[in-house]
């Protein structure tokens, strides 16, 4: 292999598929088993403004703190006599009415960090705010359950910390056809065909060989499985919808993967928030509508739990640029038809009882939700993944 092809191969190994720990031979694959529960994790990146997502329209403090930013009752989708959904969340209001949505309010953690990067790491690793972990909670789930890399897929070109384990990492792939085509290139196939034990024992070269061999095996399986299904559902023409369509294709084709992760960015609304958030929530809501419809039509919705979070909420007080700055607690949405708690799990935030910085106080540690999902949906002792005991919530 010449230098050009070696660099190309290394690039593929480091960006398209992350498998830095070679665990058990070259075959990643069990026989494809279409059964089993699926978890789809969605991040609204940037810090979505929860107070303008589910709005306390009878709260005077809300309007006092947000004189030009507050949502008016006439624009909302009413839920109760006190609160309403943002007008963009039409599909979510339908899910709520169908008993397929659970909203957990005031979710956060002690000593919140208002940095996007650091708070995302905390949510991805399930760490304390003063704890720095090198593995994510889904990656550690793969380790603890002795799962394979294919059991967790991020629909993207790069792998987030959430899916990185101590022994096994998930896979980043948003286009199985393109990825498979890449692994069929002559230089790639030659490397895979001509490796030997001596190569594998070398530190850096061995890593590359192992990664390429496993990449080849995974790419073929993902491509050949996912192409067996063609959806009849029409998705909106957005990047986020394409991610969810790919997840639906994976699930509905019978891919054995247990956990999927996708994200929608742009929620860092420091200025001119109203129209920007309205557009983003519409993108999120319409994609989710198509995704749920797709799963229902293939009878796979009953085995799928969708968890949506944002790394933090926004401040209660609007800023001078008609936006909001980084805050603390926020909502978490759970969507599915096996929810133990439908509607609102707990009350909205108390705007008369803010912290010393004027931000929302959290009521529920986000790791209580993770513990519930791990114990009751992914069927594993949450303590093995989270490293400490959390009692969990009666939500799934």
mmCIF file of C-alpha atoms in Angstrom:
data_model
loop_
_atom_site.group_PDB
_atom_site.id
_atom_site.type_symbol
_atom_site.label_atom_id
_atom_site.label_comp_id
_atom_site.label_asym_id
_atom_site.label_seq_id
_atom_site.Cartn_x
_atom_site.Cartn_y
_atom_site.Cartn_z
ATOM 1 C CA UNK A 1 0.000 0.000 0.000
ATOM 2 C CA UNK A 2 1.489 3.337 -0.987
ATOM 3 C CA UNK A 3 1.580 6.362 1.324
ATOM 4 C CA UNK A 4 -1.422 8.010 -0.327
ATOM 5 C CA UNK A 5 -3.621 4.997 0.181
ATOM 6 C CA UNK A 6 -2.323 4.484 3.716
ATOM 7 C CA UNK A 7 -3.296 8.047 4.628
ATOM 8 C CA UNK A 8 -6.681 7.562 2.968
ATOM 9 C CA UNK A 9 -7.216 4.386 4.928
ATOM 10 C CA UNK A 10 -6.198 6.005 8.186
ATOM 11 C CA UNK A 11 -8.561 8.887 7.530
ATOM 12 C CA UNK A 12 -11.425 6.503 6.947
ATOM 13 C CA UNK A 13 -10.635 4.655 10.130
ATOM 14 C CA UNK A 14 -10.526 7.810 12.190
ATOM 15 C CA UNK A 15 -13.598 9.596 10.865
ATOM 16 C CA UNK A 16 -16.131 7.220 9.414
ATOM 17 C CA UNK A 17 -15.922 4.396 11.894
ATOM 18 C CA UNK A 18 -14.491 4.455 15.385
ATOM 19 C CA UNK A 19 -13.406 1.087 16.667
ATOM 20 C CA UNK A 20 -10.225 1.732 18.643
ATOM 21 C CA UNK A 21 -10.562 -1.322 20.878
ATOM 22 C CA UNK A 22 -10.356 -4.592 19.055
ATOM 23 C CA UNK A 23 -12.135 -7.024 21.282
ATOM 24 C CA UNK A 24 -13.034 -10.386 19.839
ATOM 25 C CA UNK A 25 -11.781 -11.392 16.455
ATOM 26 C CA UNK A 26 -12.648 -9.799 13.166
ATOM 27 C CA UNK A 27 -16.317 -10.627 13.078
ATOM 28 C CA UNK A 28 -18.413 -7.943 14.738
ATOM 29 C CA UNK A 29 -21.631 -9.573 13.867
ATOM 30 C CA UNK A 30 -24.044 -11.867 15.515
ATOM 31 C CA UNK A 31 -26.849 -13.085 13.362
ATOM 32 C CA UNK A 32 -29.086 -10.137 12.726
ATOM 33 C CA UNK A 33 -31.911 -10.199 15.191
ATOM 34 C CA UNK A 34 -34.693 -7.754 14.478
ATOM 35 C CA UNK A 35 -36.342 -8.131 17.842
ATOM 36 C CA UNK A 36 -35.533 -6.180 20.948
ATOM 37 C CA UNK A 37 -35.977 -2.709 22.311
ATOM 38 C CA UNK A 38 -34.424 0.297 20.620
ATOM 39 C CA UNK A 39 -33.350 3.564 22.218
ATOM 40 C CA UNK A 40 -33.102 6.681 20.049
ATOM 41 C CA UNK A 41 -31.333 9.614 21.727
ATOM 42 C CA UNK A 42 -31.717 13.095 20.273
ATOM 43 C CA UNK A 43 -29.811 16.182 21.393
ATOM 44 C CA UNK A 44 -31.076 19.699 20.711
ATOM 45 C CA UNK A 45 -27.568 21.169 20.661
ATOM 46 C CA UNK A 46 -26.863 24.681 21.775
ATOM 47 C CA UNK A 47 -29.200 24.782 24.758
ATOM 48 C CA UNK A 48 -32.862 24.956 23.795
ATOM 49 C CA UNK A 49 -34.994 27.493 25.666
ATOM 50 C CA UNK A 50 -37.352 25.251 27.596
ATOM 51 C CA UNK A 51 -39.385 28.119 29.019
ATOM 52 C CA UNK A 52 -40.443 29.133 25.512
ATOM 53 C CA UNK A 53 -40.922 25.499 24.454
ATOM 54 C CA UNK A 54 -43.509 24.651 27.081
ATOM 55 C CA UNK A 55 -44.849 27.983 28.225
ATOM 56 C CA UNK A 56 -46.379 28.929 31.628
ATOM 57 C CA UNK A 57 -48.733 31.461 30.051
ATOM 58 C CA UNK A 58 -50.479 32.408 33.300
ATOM 59 C CA UNK A 59 -47.268 33.151 35.158
ATOM 60 C CA UNK A 60 -46.739 36.894 35.668
ATOM 61 C CA UNK A 61 -43.054 36.425 36.471
ATOM 62 C CA UNK A 62 -42.536 34.797 33.058
ATOM 63 C CA UNK A 63 -43.898 37.874 31.264
ATOM 64 C CA UNK A 64 -42.071 40.294 33.576
ATOM 65 C CA UNK A 65 -38.734 38.599 32.924
ATOM 66 C CA UNK A 66 -39.328 38.413 29.170
ATOM 67 C CA UNK A 67 -41.093 41.597 28.080
ATOM 68 C CA UNK A 68 -40.349 41.148 24.347
ATOM 69 C CA UNK A 69 -39.613 37.438 24.235
ATOM 70 C CA UNK A 70 -42.512 35.834 26.077
ATOM 71 C CA UNK A 71 -44.854 33.663 24.039
ATOM 72 C CA UNK A 72 -48.452 34.888 24.032
ATOM 73 C CA UNK A 73 -51.259 32.511 24.939
ATOM 74 C CA UNK A 74 -53.010 33.065 21.621
ATOM 75 C CA UNK A 75 -50.014 31.591 19.780
ATOM 76 C CA UNK A 76 -49.700 28.473 21.915
ATOM 77 C CA UNK A 77 -51.122 24.977 21.639
ATOM 78 C CA UNK A 78 -53.009 24.659 24.891
ATOM 79 C CA UNK A 79 -52.293 21.726 27.189
ATOM 80 C CA UNK A 80 -53.857 22.831 30.464
ATOM 81 C CA UNK A 81 -55.289 26.047 31.857
ATOM 82 C CA UNK A 82 -51.755 27.039 32.855
ATOM 83 C CA UNK A 83 -49.355 25.860 30.168
ATOM 84 C CA UNK A 84 -49.115 25.354 26.411
ATOM 85 C CA UNK A 85 -46.779 23.957 23.765
ATOM 86 C CA UNK A 86 -44.887 26.283 21.436
ATOM 87 C CA UNK A 87 -46.869 26.698 18.238
ATOM 88 C CA UNK A 88 -44.265 24.722 16.275
ATOM 89 C CA UNK A 89 -44.800 21.581 18.348
ATOM 90 C CA UNK A 90 -47.954 20.341 16.647
ATOM 91 C CA UNK A 91 -46.812 16.726 16.410
ATOM 92 C CA UNK A 92 -45.663 16.736 20.021
ATOM 93 C CA UNK A 93 -49.048 18.008 21.149
ATOM 94 C CA UNK A 94 -50.623 15.079 19.289
ATOM 95 C CA UNK A 95 -48.215 12.661 20.951
ATOM 96 C CA UNK A 96 -49.158 14.221 24.292
ATOM 97 C CA UNK A 97 -52.853 13.743 23.583
ATOM 98 C CA UNK A 98 -52.212 10.126 22.521
ATOM 99 C CA UNK A 99 -50.387 9.338 25.773
ATOM 100 C CA UNK A 100 -47.137 8.795 23.852
ATOM 101 C CA UNK A 101 -45.157 11.687 25.372
ATOM 102 C CA UNK A 102 -43.742 12.164 28.855
ATOM 103 C CA UNK A 103 -42.253 15.553 29.756
ATOM 104 C CA UNK A 104 -39.823 15.618 32.666
ATOM 105 C CA UNK A 105 -39.392 19.202 33.869
ATOM 106 C CA UNK A 106 -36.487 20.865 35.657
ATOM 107 C CA UNK A 107 -33.848 18.295 34.737
ATOM 108 C CA UNK A 108 -30.242 19.184 35.511
ATOM 109 C CA UNK A 109 -27.424 18.432 37.929
ATOM 110 C CA UNK A 110 -25.666 19.984 40.939
ATOM 111 C CA UNK A 111 -23.298 22.895 40.296
ATOM 112 C CA UNK A 112 -24.313 23.328 36.633
ATOM 113 C CA UNK A 113 -21.754 24.287 34.030
ATOM 114 C CA UNK A 114 -22.857 26.845 31.418
ATOM 115 C CA UNK A 115 -20.237 25.929 28.813
ATOM 116 C CA UNK A 116 -21.670 24.110 25.786
ATOM 117 C CA UNK A 117 -18.689 21.781 25.562
ATOM 118 C CA UNK A 118 -18.375 20.989 29.233
ATOM 119 C CA UNK A 119 -22.091 20.584 29.875
ATOM 120 C CA UNK A 120 -22.409 18.354 26.798
ATOM 121 C CA UNK A 121 -19.564 16.223 28.145
ATOM 122 C CA UNK A 122 -21.344 15.966 31.497
ATOM 123 C CA UNK A 123 -24.562 14.814 29.823
ATOM 124 C CA UNK A 124 -22.662 12.469 27.487
ATOM 125 C CA UNK A 125 -20.546 10.868 30.220
ATOM 126 C CA UNK A 126 -23.091 11.062 33.060
ATOM 127 C CA UNK A 127 -20.387 12.558 35.276
ATOM 128 C CA UNK A 128 -20.580 14.979 38.167
ATOM 129 C CA UNK A 129 -19.827 18.570 37.186
ATOM 130 C CA UNK A 130 -16.324 18.311 38.701
ATOM 131 C CA UNK A 131 -15.607 14.875 37.276
ATOM 132 C CA UNK A 132 -13.890 14.318 33.912
ATOM 133 C CA UNK A 133 -14.579 10.949 32.298
ATOM 134 C CA UNK A 134 -13.139 9.609 29.053
ATOM 135 C CA UNK A 135 -16.040 7.297 28.251
ATOM 136 C CA UNK A 136 -19.718 7.964 27.584
ATOM 137 C CA UNK A 137 -22.690 6.355 29.236
ATOM 138 C CA UNK A 138 -23.721 4.504 26.070
ATOM 139 C CA UNK A 139 -20.132 3.390 25.493
ATOM 140 C CA UNK A 140 -20.029 2.007 29.027
ATOM 141 C CA UNK A 141 -23.377 0.337 28.352
ATOM 142 C CA UNK A 142 -21.724 -1.457 25.413
ATOM 143 C CA UNK A 143 -18.887 -2.526 27.721
ATOM 144 C CA UNK A 144 -21.109 -3.694 30.574
ATOM 145 C CA UNK A 145 -23.529 -5.596 28.334
ATOM 146 C CA UNK A 146 -20.662 -7.076 26.297
ATOM 147 C CA UNK A 147 -22.293 -5.625 23.214
ATOM 148 C CA UNK A 148 -20.573 -5.029 19.911
ATOM 149 C CA UNK A 149 -19.806 -1.746 18.211
ATOM 150 C CA UNK A 150 -22.784 -2.160 15.918
ATOM 151 C CA UNK A 151 -25.115 -2.030 18.892
ATOM 152 C CA UNK A 152 -24.772 1.771 19.041
ATOM 153 C CA UNK A 153 -24.755 4.010 15.959
ATOM 154 C CA UNK A 154 -24.413 7.773 15.749
ATOM 155 C CA UNK A 155 -25.888 9.086 12.498
ATOM 156 C CA UNK A 156 -23.006 11.394 11.704
ATOM 157 C CA UNK A 157 -19.464 11.379 10.339
ATOM 158 C CA UNK A 158 -17.789 11.577 13.727
ATOM 159 C CA UNK A 159 -18.373 9.772 16.985
ATOM 160 C CA UNK A 160 -19.429 11.667 20.094
ATOM 161 C CA UNK A 161 -18.087 10.971 23.558
ATOM 162 C CA UNK A 162 -21.449 9.479 24.528
ATOM 163 C CA UNK A 163 -20.783 6.377 22.393
ATOM 164 C CA UNK A 164 -17.150 5.858 23.379
ATOM 165 C CA UNK A 165 -16.548 3.052 25.842
ATOM 166 C CA UNK A 166 -13.529 1.796 27.707
ATOM 167 C CA UNK A 167 -13.378 -1.426 25.672
ATOM 168 C CA UNK A 168 -15.913 -0.925 22.879
ATOM 169 C CA UNK A 169 -16.957 2.146 20.926
ATOM 170 C CA UNK A 170 -20.093 2.658 18.896
ATOM 171 C CA UNK A 171 -20.084 3.471 15.205
ATOM 172 C CA UNK A 172 -20.509 6.795 13.401
ATOM 173 C CA UNK A 173 -22.156 6.368 10.019
ATOM 174 C CA UNK A 174 -24.805 8.389 8.227
ATOM 175 C CA UNK A 175 -24.650 6.777 4.791
ATOM 176 C CA UNK A 176 -24.235 2.979 4.753
ATOM 177 C CA UNK A 177 -24.163 2.784 0.948
ATOM 178 C CA UNK A 178 -21.308 5.272 0.668
ATOM 179 C CA UNK A 179 -19.443 3.649 3.503
ATOM 180 C CA UNK A 180 -19.771 0.204 1.964
ATOM 181 C CA UNK A 181 -18.617 1.549 -1.406
ATOM 182 C CA UNK A 182 -15.539 2.990 0.250
ATOM 183 C CA UNK A 183 -14.644 -0.349 1.801
ATOM 184 C CA UNK A 184 -14.870 -1.983 -1.632
ATOM 185 C CA UNK A 185 -12.087 0.157 -3.059
ATOM 186 C CA UNK A 186 -9.196 -2.025 -4.316
ATOM 187 C CA UNK A 187 -6.619 -0.643 -1.880
ATOM 188 C CA UNK A 188 -8.968 -1.199 1.047
ATOM 189 C CA UNK A 189 -9.767 -4.779 0.066
ATOM 190 C CA UNK A 190 -6.102 -5.621 -0.399
ATOM 191 C CA UNK A 191 -5.298 -4.448 3.090
ATOM 192 C CA UNK A 192 -8.126 -6.475 4.561
ATOM 193 C CA UNK A 193 -7.170 -9.585 2.581
ATOM 194 C CA UNK A 194 -3.451 -9.481 3.289
ATOM 195 C CA UNK A 195 -3.200 -8.713 6.975
ATOM 196 C CA UNK A 196 -1.470 -11.240 9.220
ATOM 197 C CA UNK A 197 -0.826 -11.782 12.896
ATOM 198 C CA UNK A 198 2.481 -9.938 12.750
ATOM 199 C CA UNK A 199 0.736 -6.837 11.468
ATOM 200 C CA UNK A 200 -1.898 -7.032 14.178
ATOM 201 C CA UNK A 201 0.689 -7.126 16.940
ATOM 202 C CA UNK A 202 2.176 -3.800 15.886
ATOM 203 C CA UNK A 203 0.855 -0.914 17.916
ATOM 204 C CA UNK A 204 -0.218 1.725 15.382
ATOM 205 C CA UNK A 205 -0.283 -0.404 12.228
ATOM 206 C CA UNK A 206 -2.125 -3.144 14.055
ATOM 207 C CA UNK A 207 -4.751 -0.661 15.143
ATOM 208 C CA UNK A 208 -5.267 0.438 11.556
ATOM 209 C CA UNK A 209 -5.504 -3.128 10.262
ATOM 210 C CA UNK A 210 -7.951 -4.164 12.930
ATOM 211 C CA UNK A 211 -10.102 -1.112 12.372
ATOM 212 C CA UNK A 212 -10.198 -1.602 8.624
ATOM 213 C CA UNK A 213 -11.103 -5.272 8.900
ATOM 214 C CA UNK A 214 -13.927 -4.589 11.316
ATOM 215 C CA UNK A 215 -15.021 -1.600 9.235
ATOM 216 C CA UNK A 216 -15.293 -3.803 6.197
ATOM 217 C CA UNK A 217 -17.422 -6.340 8.039
ATOM 218 C CA UNK A 218 -19.696 -3.717 9.614
ATOM 219 C CA UNK A 219 -20.140 -1.730 6.412
ATOM 220 C CA UNK A 220 -21.276 -4.774 4.469
ATOM 221 C CA UNK A 221 -23.766 -5.771 7.137
ATOM 222 C CA UNK A 222 -25.220 -2.264 7.528
ATOM 223 C CA UNK A 223 -25.508 -1.753 3.783
ATOM 224 C CA UNK A 224 -26.982 -5.146 2.906
ATOM 225 C CA UNK A 225 -29.452 -5.053 5.792
ATOM 226 C CA UNK A 226 -30.645 -1.473 5.444
ATOM 227 C CA UNK A 227 -31.181 -1.726 1.668
ATOM 228 C CA UNK A 228 -33.804 -4.427 2.238
ATOM 229 C CA UNK A 229 -36.257 -1.772 3.446
ATOM 230 C CA UNK A 230 -37.704 1.182 1.541
ATOM 231 C CA UNK A 231 -39.879 3.559 3.484
ATOM 232 C CA UNK A 232 -43.205 4.824 2.152
ATOM 233 C CA UNK A 233 -43.178 7.743 4.579
ATOM 234 C CA UNK A 234 -42.422 11.208 3.239
ATOM 235 C CA UNK A 235 -39.880 13.085 5.342
ATOM 236 C CA UNK A 236 -39.283 16.855 5.305
ATOM 237 C CA UNK A 237 -36.262 17.950 3.285
ATOM 238 C CA UNK A 238 -33.992 18.856 6.196
ATOM 239 C CA UNK A 239 -30.711 17.499 7.426
ATOM 240 C CA UNK A 240 -32.240 16.432 10.722
ATOM 241 C CA UNK A 241 -35.042 14.588 8.947
ATOM 242 C CA UNK A 242 -32.457 12.732 6.900
ATOM 243 C CA UNK A 243 -30.821 11.581 10.127
ATOM 244 C CA UNK A 244 -34.101 10.273 11.519
ATOM 245 C CA UNK A 245 -35.014 8.652 8.204
ATOM 246 C CA UNK A 246 -31.690 6.796 8.307
ATOM 247 C CA UNK A 247 -32.421 5.641 11.864
ATOM 248 C CA UNK A 248 -35.882 4.458 10.775
ATOM 249 C CA UNK A 249 -34.341 2.597 7.836
ATOM 250 C CA UNK A 250 -31.912 0.871 10.195
ATOM 251 C CA UNK A 251 -34.659 -0.087 12.646
ATOM 252 C CA UNK A 252 -37.272 -1.102 10.098
ATOM 253 C CA UNK A 253 -34.812 -3.194 8.089
ATOM 254 C CA UNK A 254 -34.028 -5.270 11.177
ATOM 255 C CA UNK A 255 -30.529 -4.025 12.008
ATOM 256 C CA UNK A 256 -29.524 -5.457 15.373
ATOM 257 C CA UNK A 257 -28.415 -2.077 16.741
ATOM 258 C CA UNK A 258 -29.912 -1.171 20.125
ATOM 259 C CA UNK A 259 -29.042 2.516 20.509
ATOM 260 C CA UNK A 260 -29.045 5.380 17.998
ATOM 261 C CA UNK A 261 -27.948 8.982 18.483
ATOM 262 C CA UNK A 262 -28.789 12.009 16.337
ATOM 263 C CA UNK A 263 -28.653 15.746 16.953
ATOM 264 C CA UNK A 264 -30.075 19.043 15.751
ATOM 265 C CA UNK A 265 -27.925 22.121 16.328
ATOM 266 C CA UNK A 266 -28.490 25.872 16.367
ATOM 267 C CA UNK A 267 -30.368 26.365 19.651
ATOM 268 C CA UNK A 268 -27.814 28.813 21.065
ATOM 269 C CA UNK A 269 -30.236 31.739 20.762
ATOM 270 C CA UNK A 270 -28.432 34.719 22.313
ATOM 271 C CA UNK A 271 -30.004 37.175 19.844
ATOM 272 C CA UNK A 272 -33.308 37.469 17.993
ATOM 273 C CA UNK A 273 -34.501 34.219 19.464
ATOM 274 C CA UNK A 274 -38.183 34.158 18.553
ATOM 275 C CA UNK A 275 -38.022 33.361 14.848
ATOM 276 C CA UNK A 276 -34.901 31.246 15.120
ATOM 277 C CA UNK A 277 -36.323 28.981 17.816
ATOM 278 C CA UNK A 278 -39.659 28.792 16.006
ATOM 279 C CA UNK A 279 -37.904 27.522 12.879
ATOM 280 C CA UNK A 280 -35.742 25.016 14.759
ATOM 281 C CA UNK A 281 -38.624 23.598 16.776
ATOM 282 C CA UNK A 282 -40.588 23.226 13.538
ATOM 283 C CA UNK A 283 -37.695 21.273 11.987
ATOM 284 C CA UNK A 284 -37.498 19.067 15.081
ATOM 285 C CA UNK A 285 -41.261 18.552 15.337
ATOM 286 C CA UNK A 286 -41.908 17.776 11.668
ATOM 287 C CA UNK A 287 -39.018 15.323 11.496
ATOM 288 C CA UNK A 288 -40.274 13.586 14.622
ATOM 289 C CA UNK A 289 -43.774 13.363 13.156
ATOM 290 C CA UNK A 290 -42.468 11.555 10.073
ATOM 291 C CA UNK A 291 -40.166 9.344 12.131
ATOM 292 C CA UNK A 292 -42.922 8.174 14.496
ATOM 293 C CA UNK A 293 -45.267 7.601 11.559
ATOM 294 C CA UNK A 294 -42.611 5.519 9.805
ATOM 295 C CA UNK A 295 -42.032 3.392 12.898
ATOM 296 C CA UNK A 296 -45.759 2.928 13.501
ATOM 297 C CA UNK A 297 -46.383 1.801 9.931
ATOM 298 C CA UNK A 298 -43.788 -0.942 10.370
ATOM 299 C CA UNK A 299 -45.007 -1.855 13.874
ATOM 300 C CA UNK A 300 -41.599 -0.959 15.337
ATOM 301 C CA UNK A 301 -42.757 2.037 17.384
ATOM 302 C CA UNK A 302 -43.875 -0.271 20.202
ATOM 303 C CA UNK A 303 -40.261 -1.324 20.755
ATOM 304 C CA UNK A 304 -38.720 2.138 20.394
ATOM 305 C CA UNK A 305 -38.098 4.740 23.093
ATOM 306 C CA UNK A 306 -37.084 8.237 21.984
ATOM 307 C CA UNK A 307 -35.276 10.479 24.470
ATOM 308 C CA UNK A 308 -34.697 14.165 23.656
ATOM 309 C CA UNK A 309 -32.451 16.404 25.757
ATOM 310 C CA UNK A 310 -30.507 19.630 25.529
ATOM 311 C CA UNK A 311 -27.246 20.288 27.394
ATOM 312 C CA UNK A 312 -28.866 23.114 29.383
ATOM 313 C CA UNK A 313 -31.790 25.491 29.310
ATOM 314 C CA UNK A 314 -31.687 29.274 28.964
ATOM 315 C CA UNK A 315 -31.783 31.976 31.601
ATOM 316 C CA UNK A 316 -35.201 33.125 32.825
ATOM 317 C CA UNK A 317 -34.400 36.790 32.217
ATOM 318 C CA UNK A 318 -34.103 37.712 28.548
ATOM 319 C CA UNK A 319 -31.076 39.731 27.432
ATOM 320 C CA UNK A 320 -30.852 43.065 25.600
ATOM 321 C CA UNK A 321 -30.498 41.334 22.206
ATOM 322 C CA UNK A 322 -33.960 39.775 22.356
ATOM 323 C CA UNK A 323 -32.439 36.432 23.190
ATOM 324 C CA UNK A 324 -31.499 34.379 26.208
ATOM 325 C CA UNK A 325 -28.148 33.365 27.620
ATOM 326 C CA UNK A 326 -26.993 30.015 28.947
ATOM 327 C CA UNK A 327 -29.038 28.735 31.851
ATOM 328 C CA UNK A 328 -29.425 25.565 33.835
ATOM 329 C CA UNK A 329 -32.338 23.131 34.111
ATOM 330 C CA UNK A 330 -34.479 22.077 31.160
ATOM 331 C CA UNK A 331 -37.067 19.576 29.980
ATOM 332 C CA UNK A 332 -36.415 16.037 28.788
ATOM 333 C CA UNK A 333 -38.929 14.485 26.380
ATOM 334 C CA UNK A 334 -39.617 10.751 26.297
ATOM 335 C CA UNK A 335 -41.679 9.393 23.400
ATOM 336 C CA UNK A 336 -43.039 5.861 23.067
ATOM 337 C CA UNK A 337 -46.103 3.751 23.700
ATOM 338 C CA UNK A 338 -44.731 1.844 26.681
ATOM 339 C CA UNK A 339 -44.414 4.860 28.970
ATOM 340 C CA UNK A 340 -45.366 4.277 32.592
ATOM 341 C CA UNK A 341 -46.040 7.990 32.982
ATOM 342 C CA UNK A 342 -47.792 9.919 30.223
ATOM 343 C CA UNK A 343 -48.021 13.699 30.103
ATOM 344 C CA UNK A 344 -46.062 15.647 32.696
ATOM 345 C CA UNK A 345 -43.956 13.702 35.142
ATOM 346 C CA UNK A 346 -43.552 16.672 37.487
ATOM 347 C CA UNK A 347 -44.651 20.337 37.770
ATOM 348 C CA UNK A 348 -43.169 23.198 35.791
ATOM 349 C CA UNK A 349 -40.317 25.207 37.310
ATOM 350 C CA UNK A 350 -41.135 27.588 40.159
ATOM 351 C CA UNK A 351 -40.143 30.988 38.773
ATOM 352 C CA UNK A 352 -40.482 32.568 42.196
ATOM 353 C CA UNK A 353 -37.785 30.305 43.601
ATOM 354 C CA UNK A 354 -34.685 30.726 41.441
ATOM 355 C CA UNK A 355 -31.062 30.105 42.391
ATOM 356 C CA UNK A 356 -28.678 32.878 43.481
ATOM 357 C CA UNK A 357 -27.822 33.531 39.828
ATOM 358 C CA UNK A 358 -31.462 33.971 38.866
ATOM 359 C CA UNK A 359 -31.640 30.623 37.042
ATOM 360 C CA UNK A 360 -33.944 27.630 37.395
ATOM 361 C CA UNK A 361 -33.267 25.185 40.173
ATOM 362 C CA UNK A 362 -33.141 21.600 38.998
ATOM 363 C CA UNK A 363 -35.508 19.086 40.594
ATOM 364 C CA UNK A 364 -34.381 15.900 38.859
ATOM 365 C CA UNK A 365 -30.823 14.770 38.213
ATOM 366 C CA UNK A 366 -30.548 13.744 34.550
ATOM 367 C CA UNK A 367 -28.862 10.525 35.642
ATOM 368 C CA UNK A 368 -32.103 9.439 37.308
ATOM 369 C CA UNK A 369 -33.574 9.335 33.791
ATOM 370 C CA UNK A 370 -30.554 7.448 32.462
ATOM 371 C CA UNK A 371 -30.908 4.950 35.336
ATOM 372 C CA UNK A 372 -34.566 4.384 34.451
ATOM 373 C CA UNK A 373 -33.728 3.786 30.805
ATOM 374 C CA UNK A 374 -30.834 1.455 31.603
ATOM 375 C CA UNK A 375 -32.701 -0.575 34.238
ATOM 376 C CA UNK A 376 -36.109 -0.767 32.627
ATOM 377 C CA UNK A 377 -35.545 -0.398 28.875
ATOM 378 C CA UNK A 378 -32.047 -1.657 28.113
ATOM 379 C CA UNK A 379 -32.270 -4.298 30.850
ATOM 380 C CA UNK A 380 -28.952 -3.730 32.566
ATOM 381 C CA UNK A 381 -28.011 -2.732 36.091
ATOM 382 C CA UNK A 382 -27.623 1.024 35.802
ATOM 383 C CA UNK A 383 -24.975 1.127 38.509
ATOM 384 C CA UNK A 384 -22.629 -0.859 36.257
ATOM 385 C CA UNK A 385 -22.869 1.947 33.699
ATOM 386 C CA UNK A 386 -23.269 5.062 35.846
ATOM 387 C CA UNK A 387 -20.768 3.987 38.497
ATOM 388 C CA UNK A 388 -22.984 5.023 41.386
ATOM 389 C CA UNK A 389 -26.528 4.257 42.499
ATOM 390 C CA UNK A 390 -29.500 6.245 41.213
ATOM 391 C CA UNK A 391 -32.990 5.178 42.161
ATOM 392 C CA UNK A 392 -34.504 6.106 38.798
ATOM 393 C CA UNK A 393 -37.975 7.347 37.939
ATOM 394 C CA UNK A 394 -41.145 5.430 37.230
ATOM 395 C CA UNK A 395 -41.293 6.541 33.617
ATOM 396 C CA UNK A 396 -40.519 3.475 31.461
#
